PDB file of C-alpha atoms in Angstrom:
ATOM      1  CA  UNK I   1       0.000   0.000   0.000  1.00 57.00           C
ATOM      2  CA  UNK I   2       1.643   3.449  -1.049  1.00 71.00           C
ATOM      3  CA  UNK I   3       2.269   5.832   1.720  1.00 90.00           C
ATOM      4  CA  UNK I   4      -0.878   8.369   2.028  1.00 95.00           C
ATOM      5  CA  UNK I   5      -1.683  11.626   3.142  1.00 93.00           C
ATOM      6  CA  UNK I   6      -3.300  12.628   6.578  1.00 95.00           C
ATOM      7  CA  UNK I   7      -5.261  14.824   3.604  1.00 96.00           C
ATOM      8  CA  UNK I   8      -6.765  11.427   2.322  1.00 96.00           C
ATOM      9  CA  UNK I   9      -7.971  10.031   5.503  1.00 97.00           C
ATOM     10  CA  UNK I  10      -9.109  12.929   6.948  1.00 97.00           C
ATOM     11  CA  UNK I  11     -11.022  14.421   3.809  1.00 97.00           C
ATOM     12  CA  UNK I  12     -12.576  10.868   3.514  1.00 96.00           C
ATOM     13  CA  UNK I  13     -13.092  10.825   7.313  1.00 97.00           C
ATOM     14  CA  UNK I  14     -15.236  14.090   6.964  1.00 97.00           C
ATOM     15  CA  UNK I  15     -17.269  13.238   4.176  1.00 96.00           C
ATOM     16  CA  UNK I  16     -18.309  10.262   6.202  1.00 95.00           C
ATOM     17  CA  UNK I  17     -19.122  11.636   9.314  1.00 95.00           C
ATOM     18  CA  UNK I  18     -16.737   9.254  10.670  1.00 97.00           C
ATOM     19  CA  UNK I  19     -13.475  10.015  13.352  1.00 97.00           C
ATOM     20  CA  UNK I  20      -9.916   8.594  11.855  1.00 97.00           C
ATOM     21  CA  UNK I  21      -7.156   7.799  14.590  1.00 97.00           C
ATOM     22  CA  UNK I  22      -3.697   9.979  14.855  1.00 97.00           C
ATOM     23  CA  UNK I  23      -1.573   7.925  16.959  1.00 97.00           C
ATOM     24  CA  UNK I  24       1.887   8.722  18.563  1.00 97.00           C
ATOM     25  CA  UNK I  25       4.973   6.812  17.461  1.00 98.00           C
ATOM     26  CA  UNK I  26       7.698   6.790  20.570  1.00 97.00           C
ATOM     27  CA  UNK I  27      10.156   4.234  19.195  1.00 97.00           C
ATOM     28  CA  UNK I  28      10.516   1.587  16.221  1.00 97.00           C
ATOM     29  CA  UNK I  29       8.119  -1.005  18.087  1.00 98.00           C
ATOM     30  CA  UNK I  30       4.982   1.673  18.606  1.00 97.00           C
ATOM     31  CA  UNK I  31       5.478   2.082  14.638  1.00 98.00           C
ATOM     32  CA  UNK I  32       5.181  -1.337  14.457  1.00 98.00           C
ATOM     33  CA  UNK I  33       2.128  -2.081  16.754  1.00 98.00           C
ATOM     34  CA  UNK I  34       0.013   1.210  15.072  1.00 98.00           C
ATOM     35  CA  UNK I  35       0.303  -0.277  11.094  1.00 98.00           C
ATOM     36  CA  UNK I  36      -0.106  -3.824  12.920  1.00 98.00           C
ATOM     37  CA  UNK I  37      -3.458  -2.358  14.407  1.00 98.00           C
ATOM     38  CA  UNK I  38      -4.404  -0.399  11.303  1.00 98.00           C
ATOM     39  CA  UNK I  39      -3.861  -3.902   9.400  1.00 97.00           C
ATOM     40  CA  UNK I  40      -5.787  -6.067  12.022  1.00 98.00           C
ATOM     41  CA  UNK I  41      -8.915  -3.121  11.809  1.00 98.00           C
ATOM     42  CA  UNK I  42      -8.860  -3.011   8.373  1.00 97.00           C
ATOM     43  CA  UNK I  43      -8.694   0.844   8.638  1.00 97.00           C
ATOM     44  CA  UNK I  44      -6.115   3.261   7.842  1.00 97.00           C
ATOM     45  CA  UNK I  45      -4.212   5.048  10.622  1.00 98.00           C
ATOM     46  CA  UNK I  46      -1.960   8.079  11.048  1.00 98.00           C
ATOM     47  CA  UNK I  47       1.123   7.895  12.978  1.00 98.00           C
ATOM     48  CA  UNK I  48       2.168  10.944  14.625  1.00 97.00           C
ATOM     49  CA  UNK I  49       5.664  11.703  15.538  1.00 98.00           C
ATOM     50  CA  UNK I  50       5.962  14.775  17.877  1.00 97.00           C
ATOM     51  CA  UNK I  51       9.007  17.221  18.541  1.00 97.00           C
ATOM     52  CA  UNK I  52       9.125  15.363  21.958  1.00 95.00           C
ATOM     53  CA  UNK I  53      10.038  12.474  20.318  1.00 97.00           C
ATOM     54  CA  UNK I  54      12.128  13.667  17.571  1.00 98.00           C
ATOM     55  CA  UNK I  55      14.159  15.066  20.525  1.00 97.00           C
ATOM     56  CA  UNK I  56      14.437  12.360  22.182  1.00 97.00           C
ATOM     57  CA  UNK I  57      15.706  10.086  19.527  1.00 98.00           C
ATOM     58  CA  UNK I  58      18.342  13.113  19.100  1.00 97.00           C
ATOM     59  CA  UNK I  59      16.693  14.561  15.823  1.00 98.00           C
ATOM     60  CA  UNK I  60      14.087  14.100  13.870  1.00 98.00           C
ATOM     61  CA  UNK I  61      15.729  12.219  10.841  1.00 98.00           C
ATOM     62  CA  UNK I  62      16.302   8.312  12.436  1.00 98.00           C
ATOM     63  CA  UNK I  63      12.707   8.381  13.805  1.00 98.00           C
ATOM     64  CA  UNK I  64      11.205   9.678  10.735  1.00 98.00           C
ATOM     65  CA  UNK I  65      12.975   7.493   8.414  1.00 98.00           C
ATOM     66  CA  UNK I  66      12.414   4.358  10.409  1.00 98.00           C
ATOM     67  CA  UNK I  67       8.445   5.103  10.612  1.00 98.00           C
ATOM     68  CA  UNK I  68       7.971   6.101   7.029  1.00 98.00           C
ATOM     69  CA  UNK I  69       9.637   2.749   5.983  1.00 97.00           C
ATOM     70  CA  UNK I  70       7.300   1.078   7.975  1.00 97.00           C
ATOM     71  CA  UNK I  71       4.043   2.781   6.727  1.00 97.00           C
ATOM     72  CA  UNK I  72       5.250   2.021   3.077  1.00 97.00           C
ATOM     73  CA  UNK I  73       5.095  -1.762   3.606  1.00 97.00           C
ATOM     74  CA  UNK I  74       2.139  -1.381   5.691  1.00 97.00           C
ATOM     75  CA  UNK I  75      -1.567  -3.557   3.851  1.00 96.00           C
ATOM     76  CA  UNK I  76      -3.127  -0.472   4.765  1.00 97.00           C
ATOM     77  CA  UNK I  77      -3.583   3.360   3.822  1.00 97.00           C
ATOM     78  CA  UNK I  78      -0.949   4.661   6.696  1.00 98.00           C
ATOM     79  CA  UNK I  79       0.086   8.694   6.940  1.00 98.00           C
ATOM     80  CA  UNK I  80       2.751   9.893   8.793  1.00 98.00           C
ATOM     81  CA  UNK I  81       2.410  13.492  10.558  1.00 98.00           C
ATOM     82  CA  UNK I  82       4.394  15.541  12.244  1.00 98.00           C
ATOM     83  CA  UNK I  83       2.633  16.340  15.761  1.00 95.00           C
ATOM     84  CA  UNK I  84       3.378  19.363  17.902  1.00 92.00           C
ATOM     85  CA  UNK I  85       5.604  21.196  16.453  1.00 96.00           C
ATOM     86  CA  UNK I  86       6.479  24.619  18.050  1.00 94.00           C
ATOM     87  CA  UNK I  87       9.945  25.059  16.034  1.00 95.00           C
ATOM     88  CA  UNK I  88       8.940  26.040  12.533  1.00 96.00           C
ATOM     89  CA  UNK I  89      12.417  24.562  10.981  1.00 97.00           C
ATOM     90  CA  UNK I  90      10.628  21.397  12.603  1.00 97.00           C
ATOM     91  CA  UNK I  91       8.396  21.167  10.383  1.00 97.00           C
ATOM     92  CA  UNK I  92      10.591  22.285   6.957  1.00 97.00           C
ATOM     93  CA  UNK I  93      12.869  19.403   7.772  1.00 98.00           C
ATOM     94  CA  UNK I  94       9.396  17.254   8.368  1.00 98.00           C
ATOM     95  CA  UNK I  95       8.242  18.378   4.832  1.00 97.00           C
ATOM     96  CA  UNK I  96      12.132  17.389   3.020  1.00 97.00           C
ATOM     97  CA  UNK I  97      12.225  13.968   4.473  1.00 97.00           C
ATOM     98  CA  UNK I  98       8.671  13.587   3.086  1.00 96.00           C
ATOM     99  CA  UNK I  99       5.814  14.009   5.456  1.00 97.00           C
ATOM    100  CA  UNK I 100       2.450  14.377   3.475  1.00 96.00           C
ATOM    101  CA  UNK I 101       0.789  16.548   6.596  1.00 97.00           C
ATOM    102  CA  UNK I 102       2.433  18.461   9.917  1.00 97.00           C
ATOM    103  CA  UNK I 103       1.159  20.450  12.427  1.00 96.00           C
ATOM    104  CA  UNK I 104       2.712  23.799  14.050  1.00 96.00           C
ATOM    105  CA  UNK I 105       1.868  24.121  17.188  1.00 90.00           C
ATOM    106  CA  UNK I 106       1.632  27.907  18.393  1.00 88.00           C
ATOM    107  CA  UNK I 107      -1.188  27.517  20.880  1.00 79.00           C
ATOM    108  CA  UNK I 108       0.812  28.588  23.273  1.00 80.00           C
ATOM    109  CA  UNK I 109       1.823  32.044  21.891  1.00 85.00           C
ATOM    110  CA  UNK I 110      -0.646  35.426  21.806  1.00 87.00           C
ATOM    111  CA  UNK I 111      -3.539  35.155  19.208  1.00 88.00           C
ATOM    112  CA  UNK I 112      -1.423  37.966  16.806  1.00 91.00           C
ATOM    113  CA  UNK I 113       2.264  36.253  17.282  1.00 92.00           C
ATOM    114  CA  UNK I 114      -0.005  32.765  16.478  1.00 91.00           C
ATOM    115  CA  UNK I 115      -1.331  33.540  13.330  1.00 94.00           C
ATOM    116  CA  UNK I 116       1.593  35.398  11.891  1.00 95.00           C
ATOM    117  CA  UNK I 117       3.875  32.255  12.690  1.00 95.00           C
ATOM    118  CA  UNK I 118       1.755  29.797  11.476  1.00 96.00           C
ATOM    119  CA  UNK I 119       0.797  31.782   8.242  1.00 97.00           C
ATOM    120  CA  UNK I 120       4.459  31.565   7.274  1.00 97.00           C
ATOM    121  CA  UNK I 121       4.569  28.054   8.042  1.00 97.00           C
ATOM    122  CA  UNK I 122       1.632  27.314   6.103  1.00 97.00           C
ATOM    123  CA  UNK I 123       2.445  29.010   3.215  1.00 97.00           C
ATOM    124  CA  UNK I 124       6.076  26.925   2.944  1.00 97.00           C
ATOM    125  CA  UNK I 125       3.605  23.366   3.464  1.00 97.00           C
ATOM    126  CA  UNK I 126       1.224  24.861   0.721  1.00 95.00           C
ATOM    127  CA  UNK I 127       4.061  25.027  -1.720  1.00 96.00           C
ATOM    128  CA  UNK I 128       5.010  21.715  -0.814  1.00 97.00           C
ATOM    129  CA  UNK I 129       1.761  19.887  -1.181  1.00 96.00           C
ATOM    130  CA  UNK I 130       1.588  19.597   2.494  1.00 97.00           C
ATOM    131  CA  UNK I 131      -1.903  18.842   4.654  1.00 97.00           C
ATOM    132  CA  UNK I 132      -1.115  21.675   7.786  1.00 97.00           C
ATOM    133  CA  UNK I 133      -3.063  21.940  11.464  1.00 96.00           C
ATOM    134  CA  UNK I 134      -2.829  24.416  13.335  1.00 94.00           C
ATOM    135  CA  UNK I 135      -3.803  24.861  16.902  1.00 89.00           C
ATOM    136  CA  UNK I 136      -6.371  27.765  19.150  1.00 84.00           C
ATOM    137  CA  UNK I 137      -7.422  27.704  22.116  1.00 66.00           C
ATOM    138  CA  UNK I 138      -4.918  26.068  24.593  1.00 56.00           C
ATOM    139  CA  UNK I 139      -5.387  22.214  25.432  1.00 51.00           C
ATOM    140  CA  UNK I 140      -4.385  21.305  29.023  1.00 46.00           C
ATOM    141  CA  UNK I 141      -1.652  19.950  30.277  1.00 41.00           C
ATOM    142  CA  UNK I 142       1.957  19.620  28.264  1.00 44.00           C
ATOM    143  CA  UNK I 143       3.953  20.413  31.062  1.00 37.00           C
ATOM    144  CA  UNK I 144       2.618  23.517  32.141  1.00 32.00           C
ATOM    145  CA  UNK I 145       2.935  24.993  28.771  1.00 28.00           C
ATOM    146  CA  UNK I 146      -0.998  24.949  28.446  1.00 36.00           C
ATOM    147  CA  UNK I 147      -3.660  26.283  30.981  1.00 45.00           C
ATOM    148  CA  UNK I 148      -6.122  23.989  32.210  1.00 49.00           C
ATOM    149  CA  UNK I 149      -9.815  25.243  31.322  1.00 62.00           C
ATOM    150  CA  UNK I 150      -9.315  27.083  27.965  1.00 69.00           C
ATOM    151  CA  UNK I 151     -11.871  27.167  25.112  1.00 79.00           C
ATOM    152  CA  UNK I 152     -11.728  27.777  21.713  1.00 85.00           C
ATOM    153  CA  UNK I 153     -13.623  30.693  20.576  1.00 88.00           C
ATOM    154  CA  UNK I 154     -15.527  29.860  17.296  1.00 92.00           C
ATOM    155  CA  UNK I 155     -15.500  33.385  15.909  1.00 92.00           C
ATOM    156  CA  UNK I 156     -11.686  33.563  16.793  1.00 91.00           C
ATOM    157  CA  UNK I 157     -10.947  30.318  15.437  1.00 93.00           C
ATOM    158  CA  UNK I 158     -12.973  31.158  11.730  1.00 95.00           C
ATOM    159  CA  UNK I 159     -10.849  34.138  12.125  1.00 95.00           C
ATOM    160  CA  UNK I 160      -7.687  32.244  12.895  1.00 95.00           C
ATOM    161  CA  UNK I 161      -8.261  29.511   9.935  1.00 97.00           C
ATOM    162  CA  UNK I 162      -8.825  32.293   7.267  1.00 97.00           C
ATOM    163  CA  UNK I 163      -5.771  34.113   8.328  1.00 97.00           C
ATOM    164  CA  UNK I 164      -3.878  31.636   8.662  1.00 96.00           C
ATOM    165  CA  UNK I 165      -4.360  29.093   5.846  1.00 97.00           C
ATOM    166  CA  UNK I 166      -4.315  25.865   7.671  1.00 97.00           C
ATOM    167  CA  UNK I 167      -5.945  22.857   6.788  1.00 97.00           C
ATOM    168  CA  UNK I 168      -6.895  21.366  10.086  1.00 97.00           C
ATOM    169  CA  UNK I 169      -7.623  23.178  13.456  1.00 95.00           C
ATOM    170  CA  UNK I 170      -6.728  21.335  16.609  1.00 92.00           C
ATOM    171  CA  UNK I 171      -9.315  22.959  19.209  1.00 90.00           C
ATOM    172  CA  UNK I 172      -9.747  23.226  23.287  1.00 86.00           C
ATOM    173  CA  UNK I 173     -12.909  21.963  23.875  1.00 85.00           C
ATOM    174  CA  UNK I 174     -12.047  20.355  27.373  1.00 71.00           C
ATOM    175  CA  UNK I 175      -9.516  17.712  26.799  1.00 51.00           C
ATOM    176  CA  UNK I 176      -6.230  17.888  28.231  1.00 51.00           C
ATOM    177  CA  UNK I 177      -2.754  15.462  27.869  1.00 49.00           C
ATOM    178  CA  UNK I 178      -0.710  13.109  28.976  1.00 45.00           C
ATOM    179  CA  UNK I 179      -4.017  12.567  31.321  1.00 46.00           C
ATOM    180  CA  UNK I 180      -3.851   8.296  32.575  1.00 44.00           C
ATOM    181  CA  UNK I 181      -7.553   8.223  33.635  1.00 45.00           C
ATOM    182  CA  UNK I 182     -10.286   9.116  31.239  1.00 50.00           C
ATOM    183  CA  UNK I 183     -12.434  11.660  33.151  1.00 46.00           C
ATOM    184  CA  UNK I 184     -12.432  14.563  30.746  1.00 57.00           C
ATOM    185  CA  UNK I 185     -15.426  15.765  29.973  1.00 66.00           C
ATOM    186  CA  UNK I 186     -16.146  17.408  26.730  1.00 80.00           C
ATOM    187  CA  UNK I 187     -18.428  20.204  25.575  1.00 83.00           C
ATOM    188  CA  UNK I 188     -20.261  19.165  22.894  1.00 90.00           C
ATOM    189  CA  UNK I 189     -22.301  21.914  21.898  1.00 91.00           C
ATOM    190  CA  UNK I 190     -18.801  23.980  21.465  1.00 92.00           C
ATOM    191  CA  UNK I 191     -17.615  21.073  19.111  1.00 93.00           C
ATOM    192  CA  UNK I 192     -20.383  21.839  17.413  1.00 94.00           C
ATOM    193  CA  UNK I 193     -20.606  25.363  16.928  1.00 94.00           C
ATOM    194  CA  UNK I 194     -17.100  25.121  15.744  1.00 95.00           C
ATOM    195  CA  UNK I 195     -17.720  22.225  13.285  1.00 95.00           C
ATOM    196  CA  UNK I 196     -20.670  25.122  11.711  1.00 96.00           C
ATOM    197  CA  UNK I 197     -18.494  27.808  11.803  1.00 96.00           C
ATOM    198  CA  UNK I 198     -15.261  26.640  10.404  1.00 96.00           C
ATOM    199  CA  UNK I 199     -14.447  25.463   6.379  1.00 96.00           C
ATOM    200  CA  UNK I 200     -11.512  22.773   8.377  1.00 97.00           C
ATOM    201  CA  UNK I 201     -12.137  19.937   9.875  1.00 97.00           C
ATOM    202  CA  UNK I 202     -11.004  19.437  13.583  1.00 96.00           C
ATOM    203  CA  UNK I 203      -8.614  17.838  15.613  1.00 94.00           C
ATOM    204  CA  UNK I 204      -8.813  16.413  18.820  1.00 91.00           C
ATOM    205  CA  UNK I 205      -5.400  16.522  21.570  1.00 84.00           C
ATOM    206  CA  UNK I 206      -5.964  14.671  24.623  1.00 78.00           C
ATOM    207  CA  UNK I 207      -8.064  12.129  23.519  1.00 74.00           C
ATOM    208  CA  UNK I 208      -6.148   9.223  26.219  1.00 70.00           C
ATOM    209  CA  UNK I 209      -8.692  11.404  28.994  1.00 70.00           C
ATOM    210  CA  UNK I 210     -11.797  10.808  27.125  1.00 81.00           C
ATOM    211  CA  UNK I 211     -13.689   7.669  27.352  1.00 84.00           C
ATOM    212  CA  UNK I 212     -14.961   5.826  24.428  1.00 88.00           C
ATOM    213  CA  UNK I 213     -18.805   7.103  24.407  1.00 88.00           C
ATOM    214  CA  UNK I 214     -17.913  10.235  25.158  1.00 89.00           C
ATOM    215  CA  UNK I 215     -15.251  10.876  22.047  1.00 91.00           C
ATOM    216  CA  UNK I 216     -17.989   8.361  19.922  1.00 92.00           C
ATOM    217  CA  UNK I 217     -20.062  11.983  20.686  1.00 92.00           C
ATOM    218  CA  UNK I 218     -17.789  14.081  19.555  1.00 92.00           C
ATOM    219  CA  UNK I 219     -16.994  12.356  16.441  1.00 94.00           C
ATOM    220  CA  UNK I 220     -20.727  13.119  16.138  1.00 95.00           C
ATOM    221  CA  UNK I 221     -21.160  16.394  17.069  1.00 93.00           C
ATOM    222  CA  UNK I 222     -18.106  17.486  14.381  1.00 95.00           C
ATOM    223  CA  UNK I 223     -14.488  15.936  15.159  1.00 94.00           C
ATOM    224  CA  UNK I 224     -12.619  13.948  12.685  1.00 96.00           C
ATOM    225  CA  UNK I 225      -9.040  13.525  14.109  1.00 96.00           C
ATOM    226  CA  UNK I 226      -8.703  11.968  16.988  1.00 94.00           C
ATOM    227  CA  UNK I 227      -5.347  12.121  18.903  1.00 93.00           C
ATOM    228  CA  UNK I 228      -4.128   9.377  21.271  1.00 94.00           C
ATOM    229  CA  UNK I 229      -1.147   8.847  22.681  1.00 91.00           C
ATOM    230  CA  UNK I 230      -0.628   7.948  26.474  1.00 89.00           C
ATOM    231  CA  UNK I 231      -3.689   5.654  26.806  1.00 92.00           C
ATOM    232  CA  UNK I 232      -1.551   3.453  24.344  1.00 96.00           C
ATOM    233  CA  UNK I 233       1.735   3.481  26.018  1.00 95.00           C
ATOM    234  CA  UNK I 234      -0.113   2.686  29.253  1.00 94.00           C
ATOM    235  CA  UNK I 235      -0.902  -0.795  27.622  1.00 96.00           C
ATOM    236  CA  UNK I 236       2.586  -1.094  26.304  1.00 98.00           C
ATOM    237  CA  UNK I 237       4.260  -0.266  29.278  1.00 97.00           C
ATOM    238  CA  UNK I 238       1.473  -2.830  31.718  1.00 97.00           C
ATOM    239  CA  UNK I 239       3.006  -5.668  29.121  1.00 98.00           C
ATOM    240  CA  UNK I 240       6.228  -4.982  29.306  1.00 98.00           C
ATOM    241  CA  UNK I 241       5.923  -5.073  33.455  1.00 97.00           C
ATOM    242  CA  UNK I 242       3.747  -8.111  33.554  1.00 97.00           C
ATOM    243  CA  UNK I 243       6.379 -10.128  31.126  1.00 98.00           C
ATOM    244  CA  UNK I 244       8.946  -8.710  33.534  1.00 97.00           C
ATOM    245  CA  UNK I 245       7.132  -9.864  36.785  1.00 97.00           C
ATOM    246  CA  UNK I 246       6.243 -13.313  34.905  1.00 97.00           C
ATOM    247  CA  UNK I 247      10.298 -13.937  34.189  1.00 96.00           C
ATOM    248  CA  UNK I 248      12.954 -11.933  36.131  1.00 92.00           C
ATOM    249  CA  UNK I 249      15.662 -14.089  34.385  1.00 96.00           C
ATOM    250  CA  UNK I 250      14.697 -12.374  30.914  1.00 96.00           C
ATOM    251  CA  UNK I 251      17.115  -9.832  29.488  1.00 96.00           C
ATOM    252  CA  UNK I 252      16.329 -10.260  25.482  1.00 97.00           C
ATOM    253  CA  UNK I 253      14.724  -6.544  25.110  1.00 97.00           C
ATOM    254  CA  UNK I 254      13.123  -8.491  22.383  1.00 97.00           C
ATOM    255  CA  UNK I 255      10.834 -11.025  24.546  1.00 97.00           C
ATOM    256  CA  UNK I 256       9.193  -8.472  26.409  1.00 98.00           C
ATOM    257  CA  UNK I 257       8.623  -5.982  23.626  1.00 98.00           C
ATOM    258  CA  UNK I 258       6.691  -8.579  21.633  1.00 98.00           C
ATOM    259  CA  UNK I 259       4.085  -8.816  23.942  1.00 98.00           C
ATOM    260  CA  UNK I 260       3.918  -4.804  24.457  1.00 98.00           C
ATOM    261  CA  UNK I 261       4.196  -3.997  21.357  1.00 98.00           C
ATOM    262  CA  UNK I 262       0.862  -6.830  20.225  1.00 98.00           C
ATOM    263  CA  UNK I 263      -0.864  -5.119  23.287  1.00 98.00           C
ATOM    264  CA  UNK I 264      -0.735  -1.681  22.249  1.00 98.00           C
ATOM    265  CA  UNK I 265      -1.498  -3.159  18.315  1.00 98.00           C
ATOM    266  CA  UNK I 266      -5.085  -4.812  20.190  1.00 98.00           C
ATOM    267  CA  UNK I 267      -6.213  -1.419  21.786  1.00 97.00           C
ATOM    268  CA  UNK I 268      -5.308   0.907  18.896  1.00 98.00           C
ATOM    269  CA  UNK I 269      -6.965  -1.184  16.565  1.00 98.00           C
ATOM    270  CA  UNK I 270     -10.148  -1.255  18.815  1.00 97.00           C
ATOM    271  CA  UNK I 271     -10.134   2.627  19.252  1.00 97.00           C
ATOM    272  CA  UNK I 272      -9.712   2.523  15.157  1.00 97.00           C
ATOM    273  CA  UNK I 273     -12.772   0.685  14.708  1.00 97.00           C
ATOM    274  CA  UNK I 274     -14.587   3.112  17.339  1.00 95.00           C
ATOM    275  CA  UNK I 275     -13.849   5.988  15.689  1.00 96.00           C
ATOM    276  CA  UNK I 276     -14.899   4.703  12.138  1.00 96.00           C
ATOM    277  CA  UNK I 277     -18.050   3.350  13.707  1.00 93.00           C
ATOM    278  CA  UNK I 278     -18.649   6.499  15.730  1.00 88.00           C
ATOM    279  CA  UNK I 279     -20.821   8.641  13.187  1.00 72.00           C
ATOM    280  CA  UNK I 280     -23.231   6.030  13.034  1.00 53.00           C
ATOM    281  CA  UNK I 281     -26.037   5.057  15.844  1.00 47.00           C
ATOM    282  CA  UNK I 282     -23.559   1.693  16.428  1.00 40.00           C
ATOM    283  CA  UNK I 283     -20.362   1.951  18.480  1.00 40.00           C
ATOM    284  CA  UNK I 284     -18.255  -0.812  17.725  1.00 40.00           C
ATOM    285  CA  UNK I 285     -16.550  -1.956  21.240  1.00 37.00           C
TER     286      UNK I 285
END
């Protein structure tokens, strides 16, 4: 299956009514587990790869590389996005190694420094063929860098999408990261009024705090991508630590990431099918 654009699946996504899954790459093995769970679904996936973890692989190149040569062998339509970015070369050097979407993150900036930032950003990824998302409206959490109880305003944010030419608008509408419980609640009538008043589809951060029926009613009242990230690793990392527990003689990295790595392919291929599924009066479970 050729390597496809976040574009694709989201366009396609929208013009069902239907949510398609974003979720974060950390290392080789979540790469791995994502197309594996996009394959066992039957569904195509994006796989995110965030300045966190470009950093933490020491750049963005080995991480990207790796990941892209997994989507291309992947059975199934698989993008590869650029997530979070908040250092516009970030996202140039995204675009050269061949991303087909990224997002600049300048949520965190002043409305005026935001949309002059990500303007010039988005013009380079227009050029380039490149599917861009921007973010208003801070989500919660990130270290601090975000304040807790934000909302998007849908006036600003129609403002913010024309001036800024992005593709994709990643909106605070009460989710918040790196959350381990899924408590969030969401305010549905906001994702709504924003779904009416903007010509982008939206994005949704947080998503590991938001329990299955209540991001099946988002999807419905107007989201499309949905972002998850720790709710995964939690089930890679509970693997890894029960393989550990079950065998403290084992020291072949390999044995215990199998199991993670299957684990983490099981749930994100369950919260695929419940985001395809969640525009219609069925939830798959």
């Amino acid at each position: 299956m050729t390597l496809v654009s976040a574009r694709d699946l989201v366009s396609t996504a929208v013009a069902a009514g239907t949510g398609i899954g974003a979720f974060n790459v950390i290392h080789l093995e979540t790469a791995e587990g994502l197309v594996r769970a996009s394959e066992l679904a039957g569904l195509p996936v994006i796989l995110q790869i965030s300045q966190n973890c470009a950093d933490y692989h020491g750049g963005l190149e080995p991480i990207a590389l790796a990941t892209l040569a997994v989507a291309r062998r992947a059975q199934t339509p698989v993008a590869v996005h650029l997530d979070h970015a908040e250092r516009p070369e970030l996202v140039d050097e995204a675009i050269a190694l061949g991303f087909g979407s990224v997002m600049f993150d300048g949520g965190a900036l002043p409305y005026d420094e935001n949309v002059a930032l990500t303007a010039e950003v988005a013009a380079r990824a227009r050029v380039a063929g490149v599917f861009i998302e921007g973010e208003l409206g801070e989500v919660g959490g990130k270290d601090g860098a975000h304040a807790p109880g934000v909302r998007t305003d849908p006036d600003e944010a129609r403002a913010f999408v024309e001036a800024s030419g992005v593709d994709a608008l990643a909106v605070a509408v009460g989710s918040s990261h790196a959350m381990t419980d899924r408590t969030a609640s969401l305010d549905l009538e906001l994702i709504a009024r924003l779904r009416e008043a903007l010509p982008v589809p939206l994005v949704l951060h947080g998503s590991s705090g938001v329990a299955d029926d209540v991001i099946a009613a988002a999807v419905r009242a107007g989201m499309t991508k949905i972002n998850v990230s720790t709710h995964l690793n939690g089930f890679f990392t509970r693997a890894i630590r029960e393989t550990l527990a079950a065998d403290e003689t084992l020291v072949d990295s390999r044995k215990y990431l199998t199991p993670a790595r299957d684990a983490l392919a099981a749930e994100a291929a369950r919260l695929l099918r419940l985001f395809a599924s969640a525009g219609s009066d069925t939830v798959a479970g």
